């Protein structure tokens, strides 16, 4: 069949007609265990009753009004995000890249508003991924994504992953901020040591820099805490969120302290759809569930179980799995075999997972999974590893 979609993705020949919790049902009736969650989006799985109720109820009232008027659902969501984090103020948008754009603008504008418009440079880390707009591509610094798209947006300085000395050396009179994902998702589930985040906080305080966390992938419970930064005991000045915040409804957010956001006055930024009643009503429904007492305890409990069972598989299949990494339900299987082979083998066994850098397969199940879903996933991964290890074995010489 000829597709009229711009072919920017290499898609599997698979389409789904509905979902139930952690399951996706293909249009041929086959059931897939969804440990990809639309790349860390479907935090409550598919067709969660609370989200369906919120969306359909709001759809009958008002879908969209412009930001020229007050939007009570957005005010409520902003208030709850601030109450649960370091932040005082929130800007809503529609995606992770846009949340990051706002974070970059906020960090630079802070310095301009403080009388230092020359402070524009943002230090980022190798392996980072911050989105596909021109500025966020420049922030990510990955050649393969930048090639052919003209001049690279200026003002980003990249240093090796979690390298403190290189970070210190990169700081100068034009530095505005340090930008980091507490766990690199696309980069291969590379966990930044909490001590490194604490060192960054200190560097930022000493040099008057903004500390910016990209929590587009780690935010809203994914790591077992509401936000990934929480395990470090320090907080950023600015943070980008998206993905899980809408549980599948597109929404992004840039959170900031009042001080860091002081330059973002009326007219400095905007988004037509950002924070509209539909999106923010669903965002509030996501928070109702994720913030309920005990919810993240379950995430942490199943995470531990999943990690233990994956470690057993690593020991049993050393020719397939090199390492298990990650926090909460942002887990990575670092493969010996090509990670694409692992993703395909899992899909053959009716499980969805997502490739990442560093030859890693990401497991990003919805946070609502229980022990039975963990057991199901382990038997699927076991079968996939058995097949891959068979294939990885050197061919036995033919008998003479
Ligand atoms: N930042 C991080 C850490 C991400 O993982 C992503 C997407 O994968 C983005 C930003 C960009 O988000 P979006 O695709 O919603 O623009």
CSV table of C-alpha atoms and ligand atoms in Angstrom, one decimal:
chain,number,residue,atom,x,y,z
A,1,UNK,CA,0.0,0.0,0.0
A,2,UNK,CA,1.3,3.5,-0.9
A,3,UNK,CA,1.5,5.7,2.2
A,4,UNK,CA,1.2,9.4,2.0
A,5,UNK,CA,2.9,9.9,5.3
A,6,UNK,CA,6.2,11.6,5.0
A,7,UNK,CA,8.6,8.7,5.5
A,8,UNK,CA,10.6,10.1,8.5
A,9,UNK,CA,10.0,6.9,10.5
A,10,UNK,CA,10.8,3.3,9.9
A,11,UNK,CA,7.6,1.8,11.0
A,12,UNK,CA,6.8,-1.9,11.8
A,13,UNK,CA,4.0,-3.2,9.7
A,14,UNK,CA,1.6,-3.4,12.6
A,15,UNK,CA,-1.4,-1.3,13.6
A,16,UNK,CA,-3.5,-1.4,16.7
A,17,UNK,CA,-7.2,-0.9,17.1
A,18,UNK,CA,-7.6,-0.7,20.8
A,19,UNK,CA,-5.8,-1.1,24.1
A,20,UNK,CA,-6.5,-2.3,27.6
A,21,UNK,CA,-4.1,-1.5,30.5
A,22,UNK,CA,-0.7,-2.7,29.4
A,23,UNK,CA,-2.1,-4.6,26.4
A,24,UNK,CA,-2.5,-3.4,22.8
A,25,UNK,CA,-4.7,-5.3,20.4
A,26,UNK,CA,-3.7,-5.3,16.8
A,27,UNK,CA,-6.2,-5.1,14.0
A,28,UNK,CA,-5.8,-8.8,13.4
A,29,UNK,CA,-6.8,-9.5,17.0
A,30,UNK,CA,-3.3,-10.4,18.3
A,31,UNK,CA,-2.5,-9.1,21.8
A,32,UNK,CA,0.8,-7.4,22.5
A,33,UNK,CA,2.2,-6.6,25.9
A,34,UNK,CA,3.1,-2.9,25.6
A,35,UNK,CA,6.4,-2.2,27.4
A,36,UNK,CA,7.0,0.8,25.2
A,37,UNK,CA,4.0,2.9,26.2
A,38,UNK,CA,4.3,5.0,23.1
A,39,UNK,CA,7.8,6.0,24.2
A,40,UNK,CA,7.1,6.6,27.9
A,41,UNK,CA,3.7,8.3,27.3
A,42,UNK,CA,0.9,5.9,28.3
A,43,UNK,CA,1.8,6.1,32.0
A,44,UNK,CA,-1.6,4.7,33.0
A,45,UNK,CA,-1.7,2.1,30.2
A,46,UNK,CA,-4.4,2.2,27.5
A,47,UNK,CA,-8.1,3.3,28.0
A,48,UNK,CA,-7.7,4.0,31.7
A,49,UNK,CA,-11.2,4.7,33.0
A,50,UNK,CA,-10.2,7.9,34.8
A,51,UNK,CA,-8.6,9.4,31.6
A,52,UNK,CA,-11.5,8.3,29.4
A,53,UNK,CA,-14.0,9.9,31.8
A,54,UNK,CA,-12.0,13.1,32.0
A,55,UNK,CA,-11.5,13.4,28.3
A,56,UNK,CA,-15.1,12.6,27.3
A,57,UNK,CA,-16.6,14.8,30.0
A,58,UNK,CA,-14.5,17.7,29.0
A,59,UNK,CA,-15.1,17.1,25.3
A,60,UNK,CA,-18.8,17.9,26.0
A,61,UNK,CA,-18.0,21.2,27.7
A,62,UNK,CA,-15.2,23.1,26.1
A,63,UNK,CA,-12.3,21.8,24.1
A,64,UNK,CA,-10.3,24.9,23.4
A,65,UNK,CA,-10.1,28.5,24.4
A,66,UNK,CA,-7.2,30.8,23.7
A,67,UNK,CA,-4.7,31.9,26.3
A,68,UNK,CA,-6.3,35.3,26.0
A,69,UNK,CA,-8.6,34.1,28.7
A,70,UNK,CA,-8.2,32.3,32.0
A,71,UNK,CA,-8.2,28.5,31.8
A,72,UNK,CA,-9.2,27.1,35.2
A,73,UNK,CA,-8.0,23.5,34.5
A,74,UNK,CA,-4.6,24.9,33.5
A,75,UNK,CA,-4.4,27.0,36.6
A,76,UNK,CA,-5.3,23.9,38.7
A,77,UNK,CA,-2.7,21.7,36.9
A,78,UNK,CA,0.0,24.3,37.3
A,79,UNK,CA,-0.8,24.7,41.0
A,80,UNK,CA,-0.6,21.0,41.5
A,81,UNK,CA,2.7,20.6,39.6
A,82,UNK,CA,4.2,23.4,41.6
A,83,UNK,CA,2.9,22.0,44.9
A,84,UNK,CA,4.6,18.7,44.1
A,85,UNK,CA,7.9,20.1,42.9
A,86,UNK,CA,10.5,22.9,43.3
A,87,UNK,CA,8.6,25.2,40.9
A,88,UNK,CA,6.5,28.3,41.3
A,89,UNK,CA,5.4,28.8,37.7
A,90,UNK,CA,4.4,26.7,34.7
A,91,UNK,CA,4.1,27.3,31.0
A,92,UNK,CA,2.0,24.8,29.1
A,93,UNK,CA,2.8,23.7,25.5
A,94,UNK,CA,2.2,20.5,23.4
A,95,UNK,CA,5.3,18.4,23.3
A,96,UNK,CA,8.7,17.8,24.8
A,97,UNK,CA,10.7,19.8,22.3
A,98,UNK,CA,8.5,22.8,22.9
A,99,UNK,CA,8.8,22.4,26.7
A,100,UNK,CA,12.6,22.4,26.1
A,101,UNK,CA,12.4,25.4,23.8
A,102,UNK,CA,10.7,27.3,26.7
A,103,UNK,CA,13.3,26.1,29.1
A,104,UNK,CA,16.1,27.3,26.9
A,105,UNK,CA,14.4,30.7,26.4
A,106,UNK,CA,13.6,31.0,30.1
A,107,UNK,CA,17.3,30.3,31.1
A,108,UNK,CA,18.6,32.9,28.6
A,109,UNK,CA,16.0,35.5,29.4
A,110,UNK,CA,16.8,35.2,33.1
A,111,UNK,CA,20.3,36.5,32.4
A,112,UNK,CA,19.0,39.2,30.0
A,113,UNK,CA,16.6,40.3,32.7
A,114,UNK,CA,19.5,40.3,35.2
A,115,UNK,CA,21.5,42.7,33.0
A,116,UNK,CA,23.6,40.0,31.3
A,117,UNK,CA,22.2,39.5,27.8
A,118,UNK,CA,25.7,38.1,26.8
A,119,UNK,CA,25.1,35.0,28.9
A,120,UNK,CA,23.5,32.7,26.4
A,121,UNK,CA,25.6,29.5,26.3
A,122,UNK,CA,24.1,26.3,27.5
A,123,UNK,CA,26.3,23.3,28.5
A,124,UNK,CA,24.9,19.9,27.4
A,125,UNK,CA,26.1,16.3,27.5
A,126,UNK,CA,27.1,13.8,24.9
A,127,UNK,CA,24.4,11.3,24.2
A,128,UNK,CA,21.6,13.8,25.1
A,129,UNK,CA,18.3,14.0,23.4
A,130,UNK,CA,16.2,17.1,23.8
A,131,UNK,CA,13.9,17.1,20.8
A,132,UNK,CA,13.7,17.7,17.0
A,133,UNK,CA,13.3,21.5,16.7
A,134,UNK,CA,16.3,23.4,15.5
A,135,UNK,CA,17.3,24.6,18.9
A,136,UNK,CA,16.7,21.3,20.7
A,137,UNK,CA,18.6,19.4,18.0
A,138,UNK,CA,21.5,21.8,18.6
A,139,UNK,CA,21.2,21.2,22.3
A,140,UNK,CA,21.3,17.4,21.7
A,141,UNK,CA,24.3,17.8,19.4
A,142,UNK,CA,23.9,14.6,17.5
A,143,UNK,CA,25.4,14.9,14.1
A,144,UNK,CA,23.0,12.3,12.5
A,145,UNK,CA,20.0,14.4,13.4
A,146,UNK,CA,21.6,17.8,12.5
A,147,UNK,CA,22.9,16.9,9.0
A,148,UNK,CA,21.4,18.6,6.1
A,149,UNK,CA,19.3,21.1,8.1
A,150,UNK,CA,21.4,24.1,7.6
A,151,UNK,CA,23.3,26.2,10.2
A,152,UNK,CA,23.2,24.7,13.7
A,153,UNK,CA,21.6,27.0,16.2
A,154,UNK,CA,24.4,28.6,18.3
A,155,UNK,CA,24.8,28.8,22.0
A,156,UNK,CA,25.3,25.1,23.0
A,157,UNK,CA,28.5,23.6,24.2
A,158,UNK,CA,28.6,19.9,24.6
A,159,UNK,CA,30.9,18.0,27.0
A,160,UNK,CA,31.3,14.2,27.7
A,161,UNK,CA,28.6,12.5,29.7
A,162,UNK,CA,28.7,13.1,33.5
A,163,UNK,CA,32.2,14.7,33.2
A,164,UNK,CA,32.6,17.2,36.0
A,165,UNK,CA,36.0,18.5,35.0
A,166,UNK,CA,34.9,19.1,31.4
A,167,UNK,CA,31.8,20.9,32.7
A,168,UNK,CA,33.9,23.2,34.9
A,169,UNK,CA,36.2,23.9,32.0
A,170,UNK,CA,33.3,24.8,29.7
A,171,UNK,CA,32.0,27.5,32.1
A,172,UNK,CA,32.9,31.0,31.1
A,173,UNK,CA,31.5,34.6,31.1
A,174,UNK,CA,28.9,33.8,28.5
A,175,UNK,CA,27.5,30.7,30.1
A,176,UNK,CA,23.8,30.8,31.0
A,177,UNK,CA,22.9,27.3,32.1
A,178,UNK,CA,23.7,23.6,32.4
A,179,UNK,CA,21.1,21.3,30.8
A,180,UNK,CA,20.9,17.6,31.6
A,181,UNK,CA,18.5,14.6,31.6
A,182,UNK,CA,18.7,13.0,35.0
A,183,UNK,CA,18.6,9.7,33.1
A,184,UNK,CA,19.4,9.8,29.4
A,185,UNK,CA,16.5,7.9,27.8
A,186,UNK,CA,17.2,7.9,24.0
A,187,UNK,CA,20.9,7.9,24.8
A,188,UNK,CA,20.6,4.4,26.2
A,189,UNK,CA,19.1,4.6,29.7
A,190,UNK,CA,22.3,6.1,31.1
A,191,UNK,CA,21.7,7.1,34.7
A,192,UNK,CA,23.4,10.3,35.8
A,193,UNK,CA,24.9,9.6,39.3
A,194,UNK,CA,23.0,11.6,41.9
A,195,UNK,CA,26.3,12.9,43.2
A,196,UNK,CA,27.0,14.4,39.8
A,197,UNK,CA,23.6,16.2,39.9
A,198,UNK,CA,24.5,17.6,43.3
A,199,UNK,CA,27.9,18.8,41.9
A,200,UNK,CA,26.1,20.5,39.1
A,201,UNK,CA,23.8,22.3,41.5
A,202,UNK,CA,26.8,23.6,43.4
A,203,UNK,CA,28.5,24.7,40.2
A,204,UNK,CA,25.4,26.5,39.1
A,205,UNK,CA,25.1,28.2,42.5
A,206,UNK,CA,28.7,29.2,42.5
A,207,UNK,CA,28.6,30.7,39.0
A,208,UNK,CA,25.1,32.1,38.9
A,209,UNK,CA,23.9,29.6,36.3
A,210,UNK,CA,20.5,28.1,35.7
A,211,UNK,CA,20.3,24.4,36.3
A,212,UNK,CA,17.8,22.9,33.7
A,213,UNK,CA,16.5,19.4,33.9
A,214,UNK,CA,15.0,17.7,30.9
A,215,UNK,CA,12.5,15.4,32.5
A,216,UNK,CA,10.4,14.9,29.4
A,217,UNK,CA,11.1,11.1,29.6
A,218,UNK,CA,11.8,10.7,33.4
A,219,UNK,CA,9.0,12.9,34.8
A,220,UNK,CA,5.6,11.9,36.2
A,221,UNK,CA,6.6,8.8,38.1
A,222,UNK,CA,8.7,7.0,35.5
A,223,UNK,CA,11.7,6.6,37.8
A,224,UNK,CA,9.7,5.6,40.8
A,225,UNK,CA,9.7,9.2,42.1
A,226,UNK,CA,7.3,11.8,40.8
A,227,UNK,CA,10.3,13.5,39.1
A,228,UNK,CA,13.7,11.9,38.3
A,229,UNK,CA,15.6,14.7,40.1
A,230,UNK,CA,14.1,13.8,43.5
A,231,UNK,CA,16.5,10.9,44.1
A,232,UNK,CA,19.4,13.4,44.1
A,233,UNK,CA,18.0,15.5,46.9
A,234,UNK,CA,18.6,18.7,44.9
A,235,UNK,CA,16.3,20.6,42.5
A,236,UNK,CA,16.8,22.5,39.2
A,237,UNK,CA,15.7,26.0,38.5
A,238,UNK,CA,13.9,25.0,35.3
A,239,UNK,CA,12.4,21.7,34.2
A,240,UNK,CA,10.8,20.4,31.0
A,241,UNK,CA,8.0,17.8,31.1
A,242,UNK,CA,5.8,16.2,28.4
A,243,UNK,CA,5.1,12.6,27.5
A,244,UNK,CA,3.5,11.0,30.6
A,245,UNK,CA,1.9,14.3,31.7
A,246,UNK,CA,-1.0,13.8,29.4
A,247,UNK,CA,-1.0,10.0,29.5
A,248,UNK,CA,-1.4,10.0,25.7
A,249,UNK,CA,-3.0,13.4,25.2
A,250,UNK,CA,-0.4,15.8,23.8
A,251,UNK,CA,0.8,18.2,26.5
A,252,UNK,CA,4.1,19.6,27.6
A,253,UNK,CA,5.1,21.9,30.4
A,254,UNK,CA,8.1,24.1,31.4
A,255,UNK,CA,8.3,24.5,35.2
A,256,UNK,CA,10.4,27.3,36.7
A,257,UNK,CA,11.1,29.0,40.0
A,258,UNK,CA,9.8,32.6,40.2
A,259,UNK,CA,13.4,33.9,40.2
A,260,UNK,CA,14.4,31.8,37.1
A,261,UNK,CA,11.2,32.8,35.3
A,262,UNK,CA,11.5,36.5,36.0
A,263,UNK,CA,12.2,37.4,32.4
A,264,UNK,CA,9.2,35.6,31.0
A,265,UNK,CA,6.8,38.4,31.1
A,266,UNK,CA,3.6,39.0,29.0
A,267,UNK,CA,4.4,38.7,25.3
A,268,UNK,CA,7.7,36.9,25.6
A,269,UNK,CA,6.4,33.5,24.8
A,270,UNK,CA,3.2,31.7,23.7
A,271,UNK,CA,1.5,28.7,22.2
A,272,UNK,CA,-1.9,28.6,20.6
A,273,UNK,CA,-2.9,25.2,21.9
A,274,UNK,CA,-0.7,25.2,25.1
A,275,UNK,CA,-2.6,24.3,28.2
A,276,UNK,CA,-6.0,24.2,26.6
A,277,UNK,CA,-9.0,22.8,28.6
A,278,UNK,CA,-8.9,19.3,27.0
A,279,UNK,CA,-5.2,18.8,27.6
A,280,UNK,CA,-5.1,20.2,31.1
A,281,UNK,CA,-8.2,18.4,32.2
A,282,UNK,CA,-6.5,15.1,31.2
A,283,UNK,CA,-3.3,16.2,32.8
A,284,UNK,CA,-5.2,16.7,36.1
A,285,UNK,CA,-6.7,13.3,35.7
A,286,UNK,CA,-3.2,11.8,35.3
A,287,UNK,CA,-2.1,13.5,38.5
A,288,UNK,CA,-5.2,12.3,40.4
A,289,UNK,CA,-4.0,8.7,39.8
A,290,UNK,CA,-0.2,9.2,40.0
A,291,UNK,CA,-0.4,11.3,43.2
A,292,UNK,CA,-2.8,9.0,44.9
A,293,UNK,CA,-1.2,7.5,48.1
A,294,UNK,CA,0.5,4.2,47.3
A,295,UNK,CA,0.6,4.5,43.5
A,296,UNK,CA,4.3,5.1,43.2
A,297,UNK,CA,5.0,2.5,45.9
A,298,UNK,CA,3.6,0.0,43.4
A,299,UNK,CA,5.8,1.4,40.6
A,300,UNK,CA,8.9,1.0,42.8
A,301,UNK,CA,7.8,-2.5,43.9
A,302,UNK,CA,7.3,-3.8,40.4
A,303,UNK,CA,10.4,-2.1,39.3
A,304,UNK,CA,12.5,-4.0,41.8
A,305,UNK,CA,10.8,-7.3,40.8
A,306,UNK,CA,11.4,-6.6,37.1
A,307,UNK,CA,15.0,-5.7,37.6
A,308,UNK,CA,15.7,-8.8,39.7
A,309,UNK,CA,14.1,-11.1,37.1
A,310,UNK,CA,15.9,-9.3,34.3
A,311,UNK,CA,19.2,-9.8,36.1
A,312,UNK,CA,18.5,-13.5,36.3
A,313,UNK,CA,17.9,-13.5,32.5
A,314,UNK,CA,21.2,-11.7,32.0
A,315,UNK,CA,23.0,-14.4,34.0
A,316,UNK,CA,21.3,-17.1,31.9
A,317,UNK,CA,21.9,-15.5,28.5
A,318,UNK,CA,25.4,-13.9,28.6
A,319,UNK,CA,25.6,-14.1,24.8
A,320,UNK,CA,22.5,-11.9,24.5
A,321,UNK,CA,22.4,-9.5,27.5
A,322,UNK,CA,25.4,-7.6,28.8
A,323,UNK,CA,23.8,-5.4,31.5
A,324,UNK,CA,20.5,-4.3,33.0
A,325,UNK,CA,20.3,-0.6,33.9
A,326,UNK,CA,17.9,2.2,34.8
A,327,UNK,CA,15.6,3.3,37.6
A,328,UNK,CA,11.9,2.7,38.3
A,329,UNK,CA,10.2,1.6,35.1
A,330,UNK,CA,12.8,3.3,32.8
A,331,UNK,CA,14.9,0.1,32.4
A,332,UNK,CA,17.4,-0.7,29.7
A,333,UNK,CA,18.6,-4.1,28.5
A,334,UNK,CA,22.1,-3.4,27.2
A,335,UNK,CA,22.5,-6.1,24.5
A,336,UNK,CA,25.3,-8.2,23.2
A,337,UNK,CA,23.3,-8.9,20.1
A,338,UNK,CA,22.2,-5.9,18.0
A,339,UNK,CA,19.4,-4.1,19.9
A,340,UNK,CA,17.3,-4.1,16.8
A,341,UNK,CA,17.4,-7.9,16.8
A,342,UNK,CA,16.2,-8.0,20.4
A,343,UNK,CA,13.3,-5.5,19.6
A,344,UNK,CA,12.3,-7.7,16.7
A,345,UNK,CA,12.6,-10.9,18.7
A,346,UNK,CA,10.4,-9.5,21.4
A,347,UNK,CA,7.8,-8.3,18.9
A,348,UNK,CA,7.7,-11.8,17.4
A,349,UNK,CA,6.8,-13.0,20.9
A,350,UNK,CA,4.1,-10.3,21.1
A,351,UNK,CA,5.9,-7.7,23.3
A,352,UNK,CA,6.7,-4.1,22.4
A,353,UNK,CA,9.9,-2.5,23.6
A,354,UNK,CA,11.9,0.4,22.2
A,355,UNK,CA,15.5,0.6,21.0
A,356,UNK,CA,17.8,3.3,22.4
A,357,UNK,CA,21.5,4.4,21.9
A,358,UNK,CA,24.4,2.4,23.3
A,359,UNK,CA,22.8,-0.9,21.9
A,360,UNK,CA,20.1,-0.7,24.5
A,361,UNK,CA,16.5,-1.9,24.5
A,362,UNK,CA,14.3,0.2,26.6
A,363,UNK,CA,11.5,-1.2,28.8
A,364,UNK,CA,9.0,1.5,29.6
A,365,UNK,CA,5.9,-0.3,30.8
A,366,UNK,CA,2.9,1.7,32.0
A,367,UNK,CA,3.2,2.4,35.7
A,368,UNK,CA,0.0,0.4,36.4
A,369,UNK,CA,1.6,-3.0,35.7
A,370,UNK,CA,1.3,-5.7,38.4
A,371,UNK,CA,3.3,-8.8,39.2
A,372,UNK,CA,1.4,-10.8,36.7
A,373,UNK,CA,2.4,-8.5,33.9
A,374,UNK,CA,6.0,-8.6,35.1
A,375,UNK,CA,5.9,-12.4,35.0
A,376,UNK,CA,4.4,-12.4,31.5
A,377,UNK,CA,7.1,-10.0,30.3
A,378,UNK,CA,9.9,-12.1,31.8
A,379,UNK,CA,8.6,-15.3,30.1
A,380,UNK,CA,8.4,-13.4,26.8
A,381,UNK,CA,11.9,-12.0,27.2
A,382,UNK,CA,13.1,-15.5,28.2
A,383,UNK,CA,11.7,-17.0,25.0
A,384,UNK,CA,13.2,-14.2,22.8
A,385,UNK,CA,16.6,-14.6,24.5
A,386,UNK,CA,16.5,-18.3,24.0
A,387,UNK,CA,16.0,-17.8,20.3
A,388,UNK,CA,18.6,-15.1,20.0
A,389,UNK,CA,21.2,-17.1,21.9
A,390,UNK,CA,20.6,-20.1,19.6
A,391,UNK,CA,21.2,-17.8,16.6
A,392,UNK,CA,24.2,-16.2,18.3
A,393,UNK,CA,25.9,-19.5,18.8
A,394,UNK,CA,28.8,-20.2,16.4
A,395,UNK,CA,27.7,-22.7,13.8
A,396,UNK,CA,28.9,-26.2,14.8
A,397,UNK,CA,31.2,-27.6,12.1
A,398,UNK,CA,29.4,-30.0,9.8
A,399,UNK,CA,30.2,-33.7,10.5
A,400,UNK,CA,32.6,-35.3,8.0
B,1,LIG,N1,13.5,15.4,25.8
B,1,LIG,C1,13.7,14.1,26.1
B,1,LIG,C2,14.5,13.7,27.2
B,1,LIG,C3,13.0,13.2,25.3
B,1,LIG,O1,13.1,11.9,25.5
B,1,LIG,C4,12.2,13.6,24.2
B,1,LIG,C5,11.5,12.7,23.3
B,1,LIG,O2,11.8,11.5,23.2
B,1,LIG,C6,12.1,15.0,23.9
B,1,LIG,C7,12.8,15.9,24.8
B,1,LIG,C8,11.3,15.5,22.8
B,1,LIG,O3,10.0,15.3,23.1
B,1,LIG,P1,8.9,15.4,21.9
B,1,LIG,O4,9.1,14.3,20.9
B,1,LIG,O5,7.6,15.3,22.6
B,1,LIG,O6,9.1,16.7,21.2
